[in-house]
Coordinates of C-alpha atoms in Angstrom, one line a residue:
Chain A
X561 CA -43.9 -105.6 21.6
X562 CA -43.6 -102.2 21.7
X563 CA -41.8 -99.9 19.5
X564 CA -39.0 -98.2 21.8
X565 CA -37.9 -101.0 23.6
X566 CA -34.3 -100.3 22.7
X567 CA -34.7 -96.9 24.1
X568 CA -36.4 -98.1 27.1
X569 CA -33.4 -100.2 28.2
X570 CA -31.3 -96.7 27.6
X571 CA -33.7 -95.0 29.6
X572 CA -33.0 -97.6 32.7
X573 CA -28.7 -97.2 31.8
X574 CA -29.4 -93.5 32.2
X575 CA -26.8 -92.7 35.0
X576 CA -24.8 -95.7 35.0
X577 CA -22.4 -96.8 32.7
X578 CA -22.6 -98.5 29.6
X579 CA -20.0 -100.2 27.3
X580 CA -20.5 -99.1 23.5
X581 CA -19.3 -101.6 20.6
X582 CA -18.4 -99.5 17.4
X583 CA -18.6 -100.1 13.8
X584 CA -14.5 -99.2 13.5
X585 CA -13.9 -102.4 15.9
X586 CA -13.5 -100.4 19.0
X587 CA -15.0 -100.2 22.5
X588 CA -16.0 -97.0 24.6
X589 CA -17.0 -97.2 27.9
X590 CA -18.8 -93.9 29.6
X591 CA -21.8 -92.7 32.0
X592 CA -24.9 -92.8 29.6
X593 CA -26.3 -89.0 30.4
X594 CA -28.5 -88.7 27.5
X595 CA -30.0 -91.1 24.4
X596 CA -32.4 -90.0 21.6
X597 CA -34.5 -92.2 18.9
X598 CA -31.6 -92.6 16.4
X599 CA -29.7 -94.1 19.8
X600 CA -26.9 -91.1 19.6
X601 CA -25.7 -91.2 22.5
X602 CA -24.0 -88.6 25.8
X603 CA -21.6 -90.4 27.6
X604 CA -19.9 -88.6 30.3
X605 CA -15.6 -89.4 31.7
X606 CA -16.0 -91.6 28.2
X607 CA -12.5 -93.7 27.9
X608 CA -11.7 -95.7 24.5
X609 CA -10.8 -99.3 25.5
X610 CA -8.0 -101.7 24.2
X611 CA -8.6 -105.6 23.5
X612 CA -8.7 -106.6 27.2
X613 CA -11.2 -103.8 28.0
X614 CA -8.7 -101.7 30.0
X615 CA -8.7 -98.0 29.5
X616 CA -6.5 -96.8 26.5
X617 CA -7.7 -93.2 26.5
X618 CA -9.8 -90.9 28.1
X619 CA -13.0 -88.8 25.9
X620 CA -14.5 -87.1 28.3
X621 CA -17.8 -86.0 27.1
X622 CA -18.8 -87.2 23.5
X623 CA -21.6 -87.7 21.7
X624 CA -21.8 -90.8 19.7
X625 CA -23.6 -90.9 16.3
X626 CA -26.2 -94.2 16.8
X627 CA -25.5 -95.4 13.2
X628 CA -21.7 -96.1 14.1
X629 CA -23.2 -98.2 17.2
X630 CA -23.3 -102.2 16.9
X631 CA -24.0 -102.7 20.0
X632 CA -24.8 -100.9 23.6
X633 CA -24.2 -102.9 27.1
X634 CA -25.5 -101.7 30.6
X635 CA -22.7 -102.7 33.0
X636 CA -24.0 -103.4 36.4
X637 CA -25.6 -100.5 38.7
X638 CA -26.9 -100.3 42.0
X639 CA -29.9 -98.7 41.5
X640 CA -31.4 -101.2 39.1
Chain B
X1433 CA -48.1 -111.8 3.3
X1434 CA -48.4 -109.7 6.3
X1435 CA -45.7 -106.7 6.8
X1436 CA -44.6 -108.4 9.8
X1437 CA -43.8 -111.9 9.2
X1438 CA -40.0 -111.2 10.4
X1439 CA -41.5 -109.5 13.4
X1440 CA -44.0 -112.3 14.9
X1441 CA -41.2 -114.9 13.9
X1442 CA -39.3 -112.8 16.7
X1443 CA -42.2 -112.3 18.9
X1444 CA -42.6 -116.4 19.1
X1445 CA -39.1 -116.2 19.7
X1446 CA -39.2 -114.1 22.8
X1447 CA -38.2 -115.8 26.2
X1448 CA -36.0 -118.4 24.3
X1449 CA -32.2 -118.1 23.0
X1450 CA -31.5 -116.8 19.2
X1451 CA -28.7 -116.4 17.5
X1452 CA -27.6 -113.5 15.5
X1453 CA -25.0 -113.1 12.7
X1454 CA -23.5 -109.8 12.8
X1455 CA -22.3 -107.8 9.3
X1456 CA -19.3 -107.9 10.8
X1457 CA -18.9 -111.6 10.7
X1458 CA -19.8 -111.8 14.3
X1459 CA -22.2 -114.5 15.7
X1460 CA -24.1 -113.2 19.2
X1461 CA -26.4 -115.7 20.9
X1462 CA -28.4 -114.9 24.0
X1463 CA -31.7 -114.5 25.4
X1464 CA -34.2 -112.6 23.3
X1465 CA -35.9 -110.6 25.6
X1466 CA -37.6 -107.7 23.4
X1467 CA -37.3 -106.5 19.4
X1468 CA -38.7 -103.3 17.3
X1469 CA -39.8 -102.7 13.8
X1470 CA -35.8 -102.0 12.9
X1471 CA -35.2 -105.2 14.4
X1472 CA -32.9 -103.8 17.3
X1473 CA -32.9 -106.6 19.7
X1474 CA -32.8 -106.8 23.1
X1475 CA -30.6 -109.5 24.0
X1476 CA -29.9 -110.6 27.6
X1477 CA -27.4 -113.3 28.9
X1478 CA -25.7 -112.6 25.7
X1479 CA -22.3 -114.2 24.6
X1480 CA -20.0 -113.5 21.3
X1481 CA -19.4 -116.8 19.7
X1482 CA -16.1 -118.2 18.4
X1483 CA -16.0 -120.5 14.9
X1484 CA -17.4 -123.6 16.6
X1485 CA -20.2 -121.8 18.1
X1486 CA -18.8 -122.0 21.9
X1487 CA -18.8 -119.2 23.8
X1488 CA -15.9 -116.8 23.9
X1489 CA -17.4 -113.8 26.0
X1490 CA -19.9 -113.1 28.2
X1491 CA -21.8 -110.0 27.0
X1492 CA -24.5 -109.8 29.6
X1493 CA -27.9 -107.6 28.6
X1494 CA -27.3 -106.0 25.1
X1495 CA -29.2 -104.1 22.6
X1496 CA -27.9 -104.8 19.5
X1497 CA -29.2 -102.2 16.2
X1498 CA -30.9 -103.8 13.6
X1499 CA -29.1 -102.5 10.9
X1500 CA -26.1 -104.7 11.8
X1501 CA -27.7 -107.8 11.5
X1502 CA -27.9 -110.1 8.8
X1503 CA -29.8 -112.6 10.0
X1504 CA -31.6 -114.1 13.1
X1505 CA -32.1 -117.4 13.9
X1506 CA -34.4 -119.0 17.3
X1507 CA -33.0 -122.1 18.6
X1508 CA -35.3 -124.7 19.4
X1509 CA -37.4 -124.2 22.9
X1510 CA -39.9 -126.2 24.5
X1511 CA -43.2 -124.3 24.7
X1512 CA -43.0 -123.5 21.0
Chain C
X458 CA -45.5 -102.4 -14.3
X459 CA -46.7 -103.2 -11.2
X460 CA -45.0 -102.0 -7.6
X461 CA -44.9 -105.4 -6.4
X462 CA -43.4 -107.0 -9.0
X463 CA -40.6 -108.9 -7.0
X464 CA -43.2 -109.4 -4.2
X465 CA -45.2 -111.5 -6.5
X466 CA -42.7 -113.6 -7.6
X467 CA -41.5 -114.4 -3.9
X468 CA -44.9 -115.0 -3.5
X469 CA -45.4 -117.8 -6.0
X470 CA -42.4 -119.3 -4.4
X471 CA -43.9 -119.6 -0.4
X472 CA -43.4 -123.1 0.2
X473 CA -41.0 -123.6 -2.3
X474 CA -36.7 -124.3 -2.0
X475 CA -35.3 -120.4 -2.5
X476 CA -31.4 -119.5 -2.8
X477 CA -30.2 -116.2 -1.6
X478 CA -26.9 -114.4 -2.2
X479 CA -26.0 -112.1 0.4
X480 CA -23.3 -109.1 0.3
X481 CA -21.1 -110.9 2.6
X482 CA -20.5 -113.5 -0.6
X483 CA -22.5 -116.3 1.4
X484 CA -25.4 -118.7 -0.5
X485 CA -28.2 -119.8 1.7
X486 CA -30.9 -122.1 0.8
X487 CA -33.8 -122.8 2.4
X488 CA -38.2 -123.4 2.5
X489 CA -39.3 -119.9 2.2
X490 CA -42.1 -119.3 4.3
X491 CA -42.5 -115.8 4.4
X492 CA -41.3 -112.6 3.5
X493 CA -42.4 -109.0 3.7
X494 CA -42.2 -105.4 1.7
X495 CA -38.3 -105.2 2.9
X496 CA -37.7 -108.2 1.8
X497 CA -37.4 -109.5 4.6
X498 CA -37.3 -114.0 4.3
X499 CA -38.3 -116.2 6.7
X500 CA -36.3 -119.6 5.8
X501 CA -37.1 -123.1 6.9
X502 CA -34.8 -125.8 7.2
X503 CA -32.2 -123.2 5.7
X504 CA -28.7 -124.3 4.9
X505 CA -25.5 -122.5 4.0
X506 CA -23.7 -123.6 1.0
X507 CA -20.3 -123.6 -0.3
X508 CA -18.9 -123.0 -3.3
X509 CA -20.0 -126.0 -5.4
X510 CA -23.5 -125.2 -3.7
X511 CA -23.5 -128.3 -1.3
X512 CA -24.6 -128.0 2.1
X513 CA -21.8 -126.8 4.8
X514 CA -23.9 -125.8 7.6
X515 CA -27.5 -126.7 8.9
X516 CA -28.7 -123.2 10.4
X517 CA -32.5 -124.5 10.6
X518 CA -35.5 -121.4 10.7
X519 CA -34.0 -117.9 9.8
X520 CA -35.0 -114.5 9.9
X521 CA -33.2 -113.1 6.8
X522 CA -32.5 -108.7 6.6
X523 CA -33.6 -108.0 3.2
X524 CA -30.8 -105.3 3.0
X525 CA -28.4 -108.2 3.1
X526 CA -29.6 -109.7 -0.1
X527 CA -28.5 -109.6 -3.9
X528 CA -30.6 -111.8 -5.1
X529 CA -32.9 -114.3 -4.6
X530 CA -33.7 -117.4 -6.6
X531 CA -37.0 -119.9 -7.0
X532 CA -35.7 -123.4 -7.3
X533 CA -38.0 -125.2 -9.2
X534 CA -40.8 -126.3 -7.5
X535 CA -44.1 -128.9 -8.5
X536 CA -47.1 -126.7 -7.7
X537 CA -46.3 -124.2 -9.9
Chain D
X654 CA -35.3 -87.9 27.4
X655 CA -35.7 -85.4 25.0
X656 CA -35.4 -86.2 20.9
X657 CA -32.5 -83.4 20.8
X658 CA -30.3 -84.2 23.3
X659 CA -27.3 -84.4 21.2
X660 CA -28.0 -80.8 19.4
X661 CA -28.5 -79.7 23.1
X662 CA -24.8 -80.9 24.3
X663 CA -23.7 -79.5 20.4
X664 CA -25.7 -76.2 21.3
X665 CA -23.8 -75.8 24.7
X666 CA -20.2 -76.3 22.9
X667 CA -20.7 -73.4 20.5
X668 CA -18.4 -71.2 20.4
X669 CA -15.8 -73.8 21.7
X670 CA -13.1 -76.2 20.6
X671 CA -14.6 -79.4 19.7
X672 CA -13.2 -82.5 18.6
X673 CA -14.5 -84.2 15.9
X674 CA -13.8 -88.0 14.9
X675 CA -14.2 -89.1 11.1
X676 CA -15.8 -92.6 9.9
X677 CA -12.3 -92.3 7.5
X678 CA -10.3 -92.3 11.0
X679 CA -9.2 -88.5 10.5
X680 CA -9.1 -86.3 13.5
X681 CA -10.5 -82.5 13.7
X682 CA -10.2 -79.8 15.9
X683 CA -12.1 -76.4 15.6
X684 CA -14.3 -74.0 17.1
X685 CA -18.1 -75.0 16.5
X686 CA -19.9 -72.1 14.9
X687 CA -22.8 -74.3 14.0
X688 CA -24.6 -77.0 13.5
X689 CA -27.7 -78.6 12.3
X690 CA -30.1 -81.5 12.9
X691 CA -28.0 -83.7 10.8
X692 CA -25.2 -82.9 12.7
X693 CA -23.6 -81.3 10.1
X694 CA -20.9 -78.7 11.3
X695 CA -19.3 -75.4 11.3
X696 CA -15.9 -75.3 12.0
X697 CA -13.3 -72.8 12.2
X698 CA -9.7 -72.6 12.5
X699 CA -10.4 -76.3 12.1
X700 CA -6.9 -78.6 12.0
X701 CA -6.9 -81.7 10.9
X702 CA -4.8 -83.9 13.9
X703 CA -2.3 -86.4 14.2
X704 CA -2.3 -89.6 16.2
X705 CA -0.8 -87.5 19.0
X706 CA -3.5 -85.2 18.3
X707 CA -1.2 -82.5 17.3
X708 CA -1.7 -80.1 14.5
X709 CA -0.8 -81.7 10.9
X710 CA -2.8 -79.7 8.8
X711 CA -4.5 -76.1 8.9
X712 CA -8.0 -76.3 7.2
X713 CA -9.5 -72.6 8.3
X714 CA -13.5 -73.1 8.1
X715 CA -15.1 -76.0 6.8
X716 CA -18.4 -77.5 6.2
X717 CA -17.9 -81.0 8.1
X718 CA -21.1 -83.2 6.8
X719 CA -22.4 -85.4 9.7
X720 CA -23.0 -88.7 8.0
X721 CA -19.0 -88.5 8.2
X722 CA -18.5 -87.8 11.8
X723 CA -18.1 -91.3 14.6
X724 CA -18.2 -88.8 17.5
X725 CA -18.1 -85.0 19.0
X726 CA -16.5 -84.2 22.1
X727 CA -16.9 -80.7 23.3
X728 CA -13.6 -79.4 24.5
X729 CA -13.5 -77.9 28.2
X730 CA -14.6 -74.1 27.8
X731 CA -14.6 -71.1 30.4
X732 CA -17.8 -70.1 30.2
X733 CA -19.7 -73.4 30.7
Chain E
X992 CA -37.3 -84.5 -17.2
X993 CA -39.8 -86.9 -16.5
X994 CA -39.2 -88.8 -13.1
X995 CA -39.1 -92.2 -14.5
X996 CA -36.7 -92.0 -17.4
X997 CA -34.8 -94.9 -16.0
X998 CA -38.2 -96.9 -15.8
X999 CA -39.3 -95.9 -19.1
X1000 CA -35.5 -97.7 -20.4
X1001 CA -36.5 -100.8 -18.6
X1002 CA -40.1 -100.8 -19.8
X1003 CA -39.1 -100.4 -23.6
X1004 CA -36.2 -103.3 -22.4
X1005 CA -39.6 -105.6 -21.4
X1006 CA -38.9 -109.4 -22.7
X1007 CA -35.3 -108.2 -24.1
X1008 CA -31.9 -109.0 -22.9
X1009 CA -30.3 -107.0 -20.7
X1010 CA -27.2 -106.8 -18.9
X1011 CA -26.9 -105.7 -15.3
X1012 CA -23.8 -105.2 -13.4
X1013 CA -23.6 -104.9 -10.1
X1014 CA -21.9 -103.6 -7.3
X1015 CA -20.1 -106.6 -5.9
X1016 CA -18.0 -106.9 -9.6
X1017 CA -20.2 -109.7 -10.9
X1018 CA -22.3 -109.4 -14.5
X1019 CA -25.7 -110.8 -14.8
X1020 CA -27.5 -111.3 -18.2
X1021 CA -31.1 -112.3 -18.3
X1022 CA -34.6 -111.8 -20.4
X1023 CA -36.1 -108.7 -18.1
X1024 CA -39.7 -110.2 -17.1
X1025 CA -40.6 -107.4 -14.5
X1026 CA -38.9 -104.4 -11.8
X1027 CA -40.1 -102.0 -9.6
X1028 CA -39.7 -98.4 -8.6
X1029 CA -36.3 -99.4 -6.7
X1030 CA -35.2 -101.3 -10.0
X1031 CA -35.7 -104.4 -8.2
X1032 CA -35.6 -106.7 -11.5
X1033 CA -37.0 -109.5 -12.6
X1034 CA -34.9 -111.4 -14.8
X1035 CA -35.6 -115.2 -16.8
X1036 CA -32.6 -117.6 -17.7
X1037 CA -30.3 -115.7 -16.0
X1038 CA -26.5 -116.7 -16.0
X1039 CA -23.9 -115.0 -14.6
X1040 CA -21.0 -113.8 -17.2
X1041 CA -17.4 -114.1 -16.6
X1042 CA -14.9 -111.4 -17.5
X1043 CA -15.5 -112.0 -21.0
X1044 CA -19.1 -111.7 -21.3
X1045 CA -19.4 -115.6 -21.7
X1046 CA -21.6 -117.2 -19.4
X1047 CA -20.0 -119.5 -16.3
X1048 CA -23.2 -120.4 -14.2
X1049 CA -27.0 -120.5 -14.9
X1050 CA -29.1 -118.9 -12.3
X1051 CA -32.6 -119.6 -13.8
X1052 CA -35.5 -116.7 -12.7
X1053 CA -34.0 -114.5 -10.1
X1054 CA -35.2 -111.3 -8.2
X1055 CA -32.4 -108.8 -7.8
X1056 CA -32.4 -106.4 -5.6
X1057 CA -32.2 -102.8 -7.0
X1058 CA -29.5 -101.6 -4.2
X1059 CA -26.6 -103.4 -5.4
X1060 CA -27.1 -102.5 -9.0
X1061 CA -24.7 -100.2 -10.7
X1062 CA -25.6 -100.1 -14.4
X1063 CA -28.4 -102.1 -16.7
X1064 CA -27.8 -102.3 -20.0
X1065 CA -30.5 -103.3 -22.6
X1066 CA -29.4 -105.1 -25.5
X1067 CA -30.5 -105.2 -28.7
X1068 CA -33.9 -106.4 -29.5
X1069 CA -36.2 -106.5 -32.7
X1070 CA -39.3 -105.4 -31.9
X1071 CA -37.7 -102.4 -30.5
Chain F
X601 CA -30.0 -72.9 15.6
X602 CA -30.8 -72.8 12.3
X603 CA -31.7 -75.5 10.2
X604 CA -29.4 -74.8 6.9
X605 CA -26.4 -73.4 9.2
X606 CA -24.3 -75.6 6.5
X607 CA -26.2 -73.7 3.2
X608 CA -25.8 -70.7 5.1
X609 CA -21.8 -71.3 4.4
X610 CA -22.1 -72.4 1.2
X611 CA -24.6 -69.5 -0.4
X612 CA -22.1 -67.4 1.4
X613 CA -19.0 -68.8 -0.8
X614 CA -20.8 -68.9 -4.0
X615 CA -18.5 -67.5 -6.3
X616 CA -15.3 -68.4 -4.9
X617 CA -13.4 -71.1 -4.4
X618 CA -13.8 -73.8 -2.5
X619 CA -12.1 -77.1 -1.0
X620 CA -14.0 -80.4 -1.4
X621 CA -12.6 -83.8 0.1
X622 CA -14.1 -86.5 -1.2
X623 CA -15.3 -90.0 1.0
X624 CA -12.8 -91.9 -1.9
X625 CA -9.4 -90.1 -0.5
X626 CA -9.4 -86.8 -3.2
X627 CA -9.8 -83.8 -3.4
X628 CA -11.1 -81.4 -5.0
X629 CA -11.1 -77.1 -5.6
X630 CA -13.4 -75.1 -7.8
X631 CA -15.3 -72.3 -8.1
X632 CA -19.1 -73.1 -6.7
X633 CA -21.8 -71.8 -8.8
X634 CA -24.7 -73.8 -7.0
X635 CA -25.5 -76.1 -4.6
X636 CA -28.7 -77.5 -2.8
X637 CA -30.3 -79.0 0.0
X638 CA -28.3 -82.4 -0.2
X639 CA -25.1 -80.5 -0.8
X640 CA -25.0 -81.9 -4.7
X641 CA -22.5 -78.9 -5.3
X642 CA -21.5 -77.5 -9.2
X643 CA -17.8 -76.2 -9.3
X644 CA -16.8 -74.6 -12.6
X645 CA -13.2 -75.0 -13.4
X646 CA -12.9 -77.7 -10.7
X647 CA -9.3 -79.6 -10.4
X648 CA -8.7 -82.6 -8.9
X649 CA -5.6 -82.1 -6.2
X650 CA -2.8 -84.1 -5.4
X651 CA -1.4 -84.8 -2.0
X652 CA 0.3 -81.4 -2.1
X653 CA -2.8 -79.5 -2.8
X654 CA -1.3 -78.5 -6.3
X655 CA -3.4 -79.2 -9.2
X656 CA -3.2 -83.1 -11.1
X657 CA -6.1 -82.5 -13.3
X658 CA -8.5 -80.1 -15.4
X659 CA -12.0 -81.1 -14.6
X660 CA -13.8 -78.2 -15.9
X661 CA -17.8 -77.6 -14.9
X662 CA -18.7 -80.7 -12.6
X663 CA -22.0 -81.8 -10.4
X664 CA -20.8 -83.2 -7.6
X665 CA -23.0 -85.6 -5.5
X666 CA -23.5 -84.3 -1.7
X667 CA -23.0 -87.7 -0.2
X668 CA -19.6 -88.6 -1.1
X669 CA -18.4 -85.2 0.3
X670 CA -16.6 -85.4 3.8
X671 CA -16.1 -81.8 3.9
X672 CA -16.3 -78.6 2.4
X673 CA -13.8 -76.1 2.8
X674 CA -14.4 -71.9 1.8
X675 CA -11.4 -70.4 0.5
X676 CA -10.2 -66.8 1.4
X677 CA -12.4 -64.7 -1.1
X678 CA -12.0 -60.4 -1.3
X679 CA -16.1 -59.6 -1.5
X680 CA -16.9 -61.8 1.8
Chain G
X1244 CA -30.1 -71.0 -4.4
X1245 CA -32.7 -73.3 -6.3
X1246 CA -33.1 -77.4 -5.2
X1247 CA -32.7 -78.3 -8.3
X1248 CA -29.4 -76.6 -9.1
X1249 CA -27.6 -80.3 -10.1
X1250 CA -30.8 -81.3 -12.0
X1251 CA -30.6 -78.0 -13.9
X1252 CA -27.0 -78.6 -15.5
X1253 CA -27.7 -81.9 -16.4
X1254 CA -30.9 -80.5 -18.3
X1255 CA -28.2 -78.1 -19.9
X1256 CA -26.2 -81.2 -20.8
X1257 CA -29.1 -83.3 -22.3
X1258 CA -28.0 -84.4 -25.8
X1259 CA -24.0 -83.8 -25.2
X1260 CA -21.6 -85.8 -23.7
X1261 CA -21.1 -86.3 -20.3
X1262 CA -18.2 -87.7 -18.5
X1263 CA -19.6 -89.8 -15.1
X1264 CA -17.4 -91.2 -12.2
X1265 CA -18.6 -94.0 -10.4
X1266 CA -17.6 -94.9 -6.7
X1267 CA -16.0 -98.1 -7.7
X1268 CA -13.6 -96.3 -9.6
X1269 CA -14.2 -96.9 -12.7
X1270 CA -15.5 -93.6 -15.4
X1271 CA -18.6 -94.0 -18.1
X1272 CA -18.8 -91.2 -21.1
X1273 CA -21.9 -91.3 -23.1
X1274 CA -24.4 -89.1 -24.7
X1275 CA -26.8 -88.1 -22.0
X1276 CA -30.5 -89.0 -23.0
X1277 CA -32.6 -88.5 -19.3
X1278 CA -31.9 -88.2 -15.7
X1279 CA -34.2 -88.3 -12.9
X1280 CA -34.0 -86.5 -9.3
X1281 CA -32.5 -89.6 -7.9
X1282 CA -29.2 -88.4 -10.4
X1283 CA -30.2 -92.1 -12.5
X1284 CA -28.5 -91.2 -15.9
X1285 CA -29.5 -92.9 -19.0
X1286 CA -26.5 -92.5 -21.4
X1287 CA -26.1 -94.0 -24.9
X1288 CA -23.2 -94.8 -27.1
X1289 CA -21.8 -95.5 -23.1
X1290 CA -18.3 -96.2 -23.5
X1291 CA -16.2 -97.4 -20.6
X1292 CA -12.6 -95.4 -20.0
X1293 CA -9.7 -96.5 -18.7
X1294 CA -7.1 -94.0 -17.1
X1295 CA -5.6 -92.1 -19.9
X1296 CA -9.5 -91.5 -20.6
X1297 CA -9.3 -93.5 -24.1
X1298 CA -12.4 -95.8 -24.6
X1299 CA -11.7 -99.5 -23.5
X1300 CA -15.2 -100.7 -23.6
X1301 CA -18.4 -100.0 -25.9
X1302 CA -21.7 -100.3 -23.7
X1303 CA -24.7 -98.8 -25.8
X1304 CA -27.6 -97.5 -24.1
X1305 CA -27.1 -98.2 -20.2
X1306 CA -29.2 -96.7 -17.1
X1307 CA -26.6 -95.9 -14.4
X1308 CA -28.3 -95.5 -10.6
X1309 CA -27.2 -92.4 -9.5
X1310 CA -26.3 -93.7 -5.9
X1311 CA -23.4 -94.8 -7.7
X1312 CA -21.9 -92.0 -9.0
X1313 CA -19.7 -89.4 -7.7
X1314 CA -19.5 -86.8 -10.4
X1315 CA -20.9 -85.8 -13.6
X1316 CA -19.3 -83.5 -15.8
X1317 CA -20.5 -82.5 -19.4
X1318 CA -18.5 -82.0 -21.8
X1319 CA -18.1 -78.7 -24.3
X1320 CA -21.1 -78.8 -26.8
X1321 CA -22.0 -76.5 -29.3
X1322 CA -25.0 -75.6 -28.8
X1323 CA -24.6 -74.5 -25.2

């Protein structure tokens, strides 16, 4: 199996958008524009959401520190 | 004992569901559909699991970092 | 003293009944089976225990973090 | 995708406001003089903010270390 | 200062007593049969002491992970 | 940009006083005489400050460990 | 500014007291017999303090891990 397979699922997200789980409890949601090997992250138009995964605030761009991540989800895009 | 003995218990798990209990007292189960030597997991028809182990929310594909994990357990599939 | 001091007494105990008290307060038992320089455990026919260490749940092969562990414990065991 | 992508969106935001969430769920706002590839920071005229991300507290320039910091989000700037 | 100060205390503390507390508020006492350079410890009829330094539950040999030790305190021994 | 941007700040405040907040909620102000690459800093007549930034308690010389330090603030100094 | 700065007052404090606070709280004040680079302390006549700084608890010779402490301070000694 190889090593970066975590990154390699990034790499196919790149342009679309992904929902970030935090360590704090809370959810962003953002266009994945960048991702390196500790799985910081560059979401672009990033928004913080509330409970039922509606927007509660808009980020714009941010970089995410990777060891604050739980968990990273690829939402549905055409091109995949 | 080989380094890897957590690693090829996940690579006889790939293709068939696992479930994963998060630091967070979270419990993930889903499709284990790639791994690393951190143990990030690749997850994919992934749902978040309520007290009785029934599913409370569909998750979809997931990568989920090692370092939250506590522990990892494959469920029983037939061409093991 | 040698480097692998705790690694050789997990190693006299592959096959044998192990407890393991995790941060997270929780008491596993279970047929260890494997382990690796992290301390890592692989756990068959693992079990979580309550308080009065009787079985409350039946959580079958595990992949156990090592970073997750206190301590572990042999039980005691014929063959050695 | 490059290993530095996150210096690279930090490197484009010198000079300009940056906001800066804490793991301790503080709030700062200062002009990014520097960095490094910890992503530890140089702020100045750093403030620490309020939930309404108003002004509380003036902390001129600070050292922020970047095992502390959740996220950055570069401010929008002129000359970008 | 030699780098292994704190080894050289748990080598002199070989087949002694010692105490060990650790970071989740508990108190272990034990005969110290082995550790590593992580102060992963060895330790033989181990029991875990209440908040009097009486003993409330026997633990037999257990491995102990050096990470979630705070202090370890050798107590007195003759051949010392 | 440079890799020690953050010791850059600090060799420039050695001497005066500086602003410490601590990852436990205080904070502290000293004079720094030394720090190195992990940001273990030495204050000399170091306080410990109470909510109102006025002093609570004489610490004297201290060596503080880098990784329990959120931030790290210069105070106004004549030679800089 | 030397790596060893930290390292280099606790040589200066070898054989005097020290005063050491610990991340769970709680402060240690012994004679200071050995460090290490890793900031493990081996104090004797280790006395636990409560808040007014008055002993509370004799604990003899005790190696503390230094990723449990916050600060050391020494303590005025004569022959400094």
């Amino acid at each position: 199996m190889s090593t970066d397979i975590s990154l390699r699922v990034l790499s196919e997200s790149l342009g679309g958008k992904v929902l970030v789980r935090l360590r704090n409890g809370r959810m962003l949601r953002g266009i994945l524009q960048g991702y390196d090997q500790h799985m910081n992250l560059i979401l672009e138009q990033a928004e913080e959401l509330d409970d039922e995964n509606t927007s509660s605030k808009q980020l714009g761009t941010i970089v995410v520190r990777g060891d604050n991540i739980i968990m990273v989800s690829p939402t549905i895009k055409e091109k995949k």
